[in-house]
mmCIF file with all atom_site columns, C-alpha atoms in Angstrom:
data_model
loop_
_atom_site.group_PDB
_atom_site.id
_atom_site.type_symbol
_atom_site.label_atom_id
_atom_site.label_alt_id
_atom_site.label_comp_id
_atom_site.label_asym_id
_atom_site.label_entity_id
_atom_site.label_seq_id
_atom_site.pdbx_PDB_ins_code
_atom_site.Cartn_x
_atom_site.Cartn_y
_atom_site.Cartn_z
_atom_site.occupancy
_atom_site.B_iso_or_equiv
_atom_site.pdbx_formal_charge
_atom_site.auth_seq_id
_atom_site.auth_comp_id
_atom_site.auth_asym_id
_atom_site.auth_atom_id
_atom_site.pdbx_PDB_model_num
ATOM 1  C CA . MET A 1 1  ? 6.091   -31.311 60.669 1.00 54.00 ? 1  MET A CA 1
ATOM 2  C CA . ALA A 1 2  ? 8.747   -31.750 58.304 1.00 52.00 ? 2  ALA A CA 1
ATOM 3  C CA . ALA A 1 3  ? 10.371  -30.141 54.938 1.00 58.00 ? 3  ALA A CA 1
ATOM 4  C CA . ALA A 1 4  ? 12.191  -32.258 52.290 1.00 57.00 ? 4  ALA A CA 1
ATOM 5  C CA . TYR A 1 5  ? 14.767  -31.078 50.157 1.00 62.00 ? 5  TYR A CA 1
ATOM 6  C CA . PRO A 1 6  ? 14.965  -32.357 46.529 1.00 68.00 ? 6  PRO A CA 1
ATOM 7  C CA . GLY A 1 7  ? 18.507  -34.250 45.962 1.00 73.00 ? 7  GLY A CA 1
ATOM 8  C CA . THR A 1 8  ? 19.104  -35.000 49.896 1.00 70.00 ? 8  THR A CA 1
ATOM 9  C CA . ALA A 1 9  ? 18.471  -38.006 51.893 1.00 67.00 ? 9  ALA A CA 1
ATOM 10 C CA . TRP A 1 10 ? 16.957  -35.896 55.041 1.00 66.00 ? 10 TRP A CA 1
ATOM 11 C CA . VAL A 1 11 ? 14.054  -34.347 55.934 1.00 65.00 ? 11 VAL A CA 1
ATOM 12 C CA . GLU A 1 12 ? 13.832  -31.430 58.570 1.00 69.00 ? 12 GLU A CA 1
ATOM 13 C CA . HIS A 1 13 ? 11.487  -31.749 61.400 1.00 68.00 ? 13 HIS A CA 1
ATOM 14 C CA . PHE A 1 14 ? 9.394   -28.816 62.785 1.00 77.00 ? 14 PHE A CA 1
ATOM 15 C CA . GLU A 1 15 ? 7.874   -29.439 66.012 1.00 80.00 ? 15 GLU A CA 1
ATOM 16 C CA . TRP A 1 16 ? 6.409   -26.344 66.526 1.00 81.00 ? 16 TRP A CA 1
ATOM 17 C CA . LEU A 1 17 ? 4.157   -27.056 63.678 1.00 80.00 ? 17 LEU A CA 1
ATOM 18 C CA . GLU A 1 18 ? 2.656   -30.184 64.733 1.00 81.00 ? 18 GLU A CA 1
ATOM 19 C CA . PRO A 1 19 ? -0.281  -28.548 66.681 1.00 82.00 ? 19 PRO A CA 1
ATOM 20 C CA . LEU A 1 20 ? -1.542  -27.250 63.399 1.00 84.00 ? 20 LEU A CA 1
ATOM 21 C CA . PHE A 1 21 ? -2.677  -30.858 61.849 1.00 85.00 ? 21 PHE A CA 1
ATOM 22 C CA . ASP A 1 22 ? -4.729  -33.693 63.348 1.00 87.00 ? 22 ASP A CA 1
ATOM 23 C CA . GLU A 1 23 ? -2.493  -36.178 61.921 1.00 85.00 ? 23 GLU A CA 1
ATOM 24 C CA . ARG A 1 24 ? 1.314   -36.761 61.837 1.00 82.00 ? 24 ARG A CA 1
ATOM 25 C CA . PRO A 1 25 ? 3.077   -37.393 58.813 1.00 79.00 ? 25 PRO A CA 1
ATOM 26 C CA . GLU A 1 26 ? 3.623   -41.366 58.321 1.00 82.00 ? 26 GLU A CA 1
ATOM 27 C CA . LEU A 1 27 ? 7.116   -42.754 58.719 1.00 80.00 ? 27 LEU A CA 1
ATOM 28 C CA . ARG A 1 28 ? 7.976   -46.128 57.661 1.00 82.00 ? 28 ARG A CA 1
ATOM 29 C CA . ASP A 1 29 ? 11.349  -48.071 57.192 1.00 82.00 ? 29 ASP A CA 1
ATOM 30 C CA . GLY A 1 30 ? 13.179  -44.655 58.011 1.00 75.00 ? 30 GLY A CA 1
ATOM 31 C CA . ARG A 1 31 ? 11.318  -42.697 54.878 1.00 76.00 ? 31 ARG A CA 1
ATOM 32 C CA . MET A 1 32 ? 8.509   -40.349 55.486 1.00 77.00 ? 32 MET A CA 1
ATOM 33 C CA . ARG A 1 33 ? 5.334   -41.420 53.429 1.00 81.00 ? 33 ARG A CA 1
ATOM 34 C CA . VAL A 1 34 ? 3.877   -38.361 51.158 1.00 78.00 ? 34 VAL A CA 1
ATOM 35 C CA . PRO A 1 35 ? 0.071   -38.584 51.597 1.00 82.00 ? 35 PRO A CA 1
ATOM 36 C CA . ASP A 1 36 ? -1.638  -38.747 48.255 1.00 86.00 ? 36 ASP A CA 1
ATOM 37 C CA . ARG A 1 37 ? -4.179  -36.389 49.444 1.00 86.00 ? 37 ARG A CA 1
ATOM 38 C CA . PRO A 1 38 ? -4.999  -32.774 48.113 1.00 84.00 ? 38 PRO A CA 1
ATOM 39 C CA . GLY A 1 39 ? -2.647  -30.055 49.458 1.00 77.00 ? 39 GLY A CA 1
ATOM 40 C CA . LEU A 1 40 ? -0.333  -30.900 52.358 1.00 74.00 ? 40 LEU A CA 1
ATOM 41 C CA . GLY A 1 41 ? -2.143  -34.392 52.765 1.00 82.00 ? 41 GLY A CA 1
ATOM 42 C CA . LEU A 1 42 ? -2.963  -33.706 56.367 1.00 82.00 ? 42 LEU A CA 1
ATOM 43 C CA . PRO A 1 43 ? -6.349  -32.518 57.623 1.00 85.00 ? 43 PRO A CA 1
ATOM 44 C CA . PRO A 1 44 ? -5.858  -29.121 59.423 1.00 85.00 ? 44 PRO A CA 1
ATOM 45 C CA . GLY A 1 45 ? -6.188  -29.143 63.417 1.00 87.00 ? 45 GLY A CA 1
ATOM 46 C CA . ASP A 1 46 ? -8.551  -26.835 65.735 1.00 88.00 ? 46 ASP A CA 1
ATOM 47 C CA . ARG A 1 47 ? -5.526  -24.381 66.142 1.00 85.00 ? 47 ARG A CA 1
ATOM 48 C CA . ALA A 1 48 ? -5.282  -24.102 62.184 1.00 84.00 ? 48 ALA A CA 1
ATOM 49 C CA . ARG A 1 49 ? -9.026  -23.516 61.595 1.00 84.00 ? 49 ARG A CA 1
ATOM 50 C CA . ALA A 1 50 ? -9.002  -20.977 64.281 1.00 85.00 ? 50 ALA A CA 1
ATOM 51 C CA . CYS A 1 51 ? -6.496  -19.066 62.085 1.00 83.00 ? 51 CYS A CA 1
ATOM 52 C CA . THR A 1 52 ? -8.474  -19.206 59.021 1.00 82.00 ? 52 THR A CA 1
ATOM 53 C CA . VAL A 1 53 ? -11.971 -17.463 57.723 1.00 77.00 ? 53 VAL A CA 1
ATOM 54 C CA . ASP A 1 54 ? -14.853 -18.852 55.733 1.00 77.00 ? 54 ASP A CA 1
ATOM 55 C CA . ARG A 1 55 ? -14.984 -16.190 53.460 1.00 77.00 ? 55 ARG A CA 1
ATOM 56 C CA . CYS A 1 56 ? -13.575 -12.641 52.887 1.00 78.00 ? 56 CYS A CA 1
ATOM 57 C CA . GLU A 1 57 ? -15.190 -9.788  51.187 1.00 83.00 ? 57 GLU A CA 1
ATOM 58 C CA . ALA A 1 58 ? -13.073 -6.888  49.265 1.00 85.00 ? 58 ALA A CA 1
ATOM 59 C CA . SER A 1 59 ? -13.866 -3.638  47.609 1.00 86.00 ? 59 SER A CA 1
ATOM 60 C CA . ALA A 1 60 ? -11.953 -1.840  44.973 1.00 84.00 ? 60 ALA A CA 1
ATOM 61 C CA . GLY A 1 61 ? -10.858 1.577   46.401 1.00 69.00 ? 61 GLY A CA 1
#
């Protein structure tokens, strides 16, 4: 995974985040292409899905 900083010409790579997604960001001509899909634009992988829940119930008190 990568993090971009506004106003700079570089992207920081976080290799330890890659297992959380089924796809990698697309690199073309030395630039990272930002997906046009909702959210991060990358589908979550099995490891990310295992860390989430379908629903959550809460009660007052």
